[in-house]
Coordinates of N, CA and C in Angstrom, one line a residue:
M1 N -93.9 157.4 126.0 CA -93.5 155.7 127.2 C -95.0 155.8 127.4
S2 N -96.0 155.8 127.6 CA -96.9 155.3 128.5 C -96.7 154.0 128.8
S3 N -96.8 153.8 130.2 CA -96.9 152.5 130.7 C -98.0 151.4 131.4
Q4 N -98.4 150.4 130.6 CA -99.9 149.7 130.7 C -99.6 148.9 131.4
T5 N -100.7 148.8 132.4 CA -100.2 147.5 133.6 C -102.6 146.7 133.0
P6 N -101.1 145.8 133.1 CA -102.7 144.9 132.8 C -103.8 144.4 134.1
E7 N -105.3 144.9 133.6 CA -106.0 144.8 134.6 C -105.9 143.9 135.2
S8 N -106.6 144.2 136.8 CA -106.2 143.0 137.1 C -107.5 142.1 137.3
P9 N -106.9 140.4 137.2 CA -108.5 140.1 137.6 C -109.2 140.0 138.4
T10 N -110.4 139.6 138.4 CA -111.5 139.9 139.1 C -111.5 138.4 140.7
P11 N -112.2 138.5 141.5 CA -111.7 137.3 142.4 C -112.5 136.2 141.4
A12 N -113.9 136.2 140.4 CA -114.2 134.7 140.5 C -113.2 134.3 139.2
E13 N -112.1 135.0 138.5 CA -111.4 135.0 137.7 C -110.0 134.3 138.2
S14 N -109.9 134.7 139.6 CA -108.3 134.8 140.6 C -108.6 133.1 140.5
V15 N -109.5 132.4 140.9 CA -110.1 131.3 141.4 C -110.1 130.8 140.3
P16 N -109.2 129.5 140.7 CA -109.1 127.9 139.6 C -110.3 127.9 139.3
S17 N -111.2 127.0 139.3 CA -112.5 126.7 139.0 C -112.6 125.6 139.7
G18 N -112.0 124.5 139.9 CA -112.3 123.3 141.6 C -112.5 124.3 142.5
R19 N -111.5 125.1 143.2 CA -112.2 126.0 144.2 C -112.9 126.7 144.4
R20 N -114.0 126.9 142.6 CA -115.1 128.0 143.2 C -115.7 127.4 143.3
I21 N -116.1 126.3 143.6 CA -116.8 124.9 143.9 C -117.3 125.5 145.0
F22 N -117.0 126.2 145.6 CA -116.2 125.5 147.5 C -116.2 126.7 147.7
R23 N -117.5 128.2 146.9 CA -118.1 129.4 147.9 C -118.8 129.6 149.0
R24 N -118.4 130.3 149.6 CA -119.8 130.2 150.5 C -120.8 130.4 150.7
G25 N -120.9 131.5 150.2 CA -122.2 132.1 149.9 C -123.3 131.7 149.2
P26 N -123.3 130.4 147.9 CA -124.3 129.5 147.7 C -124.8 128.3 148.3
W27 N -123.3 127.8 149.0 CA -123.4 126.8 149.8 C -124.4 126.5 151.7
E28 N -124.0 128.3 152.0 CA -125.1 128.6 153.6 C -126.2 128.3 153.4
M29 N -126.3 128.8 151.7 CA -128.0 129.6 151.5 C -128.9 127.4 151.3
A30 N -128.0 126.8 150.5 CA -128.4 125.7 150.9 C -128.7 125.2 152.1
A31 N -127.8 125.5 152.4 CA -127.4 124.2 154.1 C -128.8 125.3 155.2
S32 N -128.8 126.9 154.9 CA -130.0 127.1 155.2 C -131.0 127.2 155.2
I33 N -131.9 126.9 153.7 CA -133.3 126.0 153.3 C -133.2 124.9 153.5
L34 N -132.3 123.8 153.9 CA -132.2 122.8 154.1 C -132.7 122.6 155.7
I35 N -132.2 123.3 156.5 CA -132.9 123.2 157.7 C -134.1 123.8 157.5
G36 N -134.4 124.9 157.4 CA -136.1 125.5 156.5 C -137.2 124.5 156.6
I37 N -136.4 123.7 155.4 CA -137.0 122.2 155.7 C -137.7 121.1 156.1
G38 N -136.3 120.9 156.9 CA -136.4 120.5 157.7 C -137.7 120.5 159.4
V39 N -137.3 121.9 159.3 CA -139.0 122.3 160.6 C -139.5 122.6 159.9
V40 N -140.0 123.0 158.7 CA -141.5 122.8 158.3 C -142.2 121.4 158.2
M41 N -141.2 120.5 158.0 CA -141.4 118.7 157.8 C -141.9 118.4 159.2
L42 N -140.9 119.4 160.7 CA -141.5 118.7 161.7 C -142.7 119.3 162.1
M43 N -143.2 120.6 161.7 CA -144.2 121.2 161.8 C -145.6 120.7 161.5
Q44 N -145.4 120.1 160.7 CA -146.7 119.5 160.0 C -147.3 118.2 160.2
P45 N -148.7 118.5 160.3 CA -149.1 117.2 161.0 C -149.7 115.9 159.9
F46 N -149.9 116.3 159.0 CA -150.6 115.3 158.4 C -150.0 114.7 157.0
V47 N -148.5 114.5 157.3 CA -147.3 113.6 156.7 C -146.7 113.0 157.7
L48 N -147.1 111.4 157.6 CA -146.0 110.7 158.4 C -144.5 110.5 157.6
W49 N -144.2 110.2 157.0 CA -142.6 110.0 156.4 C -141.9 111.4 156.5
A50 N -142.7 112.6 156.1 CA -141.9 113.9 156.4 C -141.5 114.2 157.9
Y51 N -142.9 113.8 159.4 CA -142.2 114.0 159.9 C -141.2 113.6 161.3
S52 N -141.3 112.1 160.0 CA -140.2 111.0 160.6 C -138.8 111.0 159.8
W53 N -138.9 112.4 159.1 CA -137.2 112.9 158.6 C -136.9 113.6 158.3
S54 N -138.0 114.5 159.5 CA -137.7 115.7 159.5 C -136.3 116.4 160.5
F55 N -136.2 114.8 161.5 CA -134.3 116.0 163.1 C -133.7 115.0 161.5
P56 N -133.6 114.2 160.7 CA -132.2 114.0 160.1 C -131.9 114.9 159.3
V57 N -133.3 115.8 158.4 CA -133.1 116.2 157.5 C -132.6 118.0 158.0
T58 N -133.1 117.9 159.3 CA -132.7 119.1 159.8 C -130.8 119.5 160.1
L59 N -130.6 118.0 160.6 CA -129.4 117.9 161.3 C -128.4 117.4 160.5
I60 N -128.4 117.1 159.6 CA -127.6 117.7 158.1 C -127.7 118.4 157.9
G61 N -128.3 119.6 157.7 CA -128.9 121.3 157.2 C -127.6 121.7 157.8
T62 N -127.5 121.2 159.2 CA -127.5 122.3 160.1 C -125.5 121.3 160.2
V63 N -124.9 119.9 160.3 CA -123.3 120.2 160.2 C -122.7 120.4 158.7
M64 N -123.8 120.1 158.0 CA -123.3 120.9 156.8 C -122.9 122.2 156.7
F65 N -123.9 123.1 157.6 CA -123.6 124.8 158.0 C -122.4 125.0 158.5
I66 N -122.0 124.8 159.7 CA -121.2 124.6 160.2 C -119.9 123.6 159.8
V67 N -120.0 122.8 158.8 CA -118.7 123.0 157.8 C -118.6 123.8 156.7
V68 N -119.6 124.4 156.0 CA -119.6 125.4 155.1 C -119.3 126.4 155.7
S69 N -119.2 126.8 157.2 CA -119.0 128.2 157.7 C -117.3 128.2 157.7
H70 N -116.9 126.8 157.2 CA -115.2 127.3 157.5 C -114.8 127.4 155.4
F71 N -115.9 127.9 154.2 CA -115.5 127.6 152.9 C -114.8 129.3 152.7
P72 N -114.5 128.9 151.8 CA -113.6 130.6 152.0 C -114.5 131.3 151.2
D73 N -114.4 133.5 151.0 CA -115.6 133.7 151.3 C -115.2 133.8 149.4

């Protein structure tokens, strides 16, 4: 009699598909990229609309990073 234990699911399989969307890693990367884009928009001297929108883009990225840092790993 050999007792067989079922394979334990991987972390991605054990999380319901709706919660898989709210993983911290990809969202933190997107927020960091958004902050970086906002800073580049702020420092460029050629396009006025990009300079005008640089602060809102950086602010949205920063708020997004703060919110996402509370998501599960």
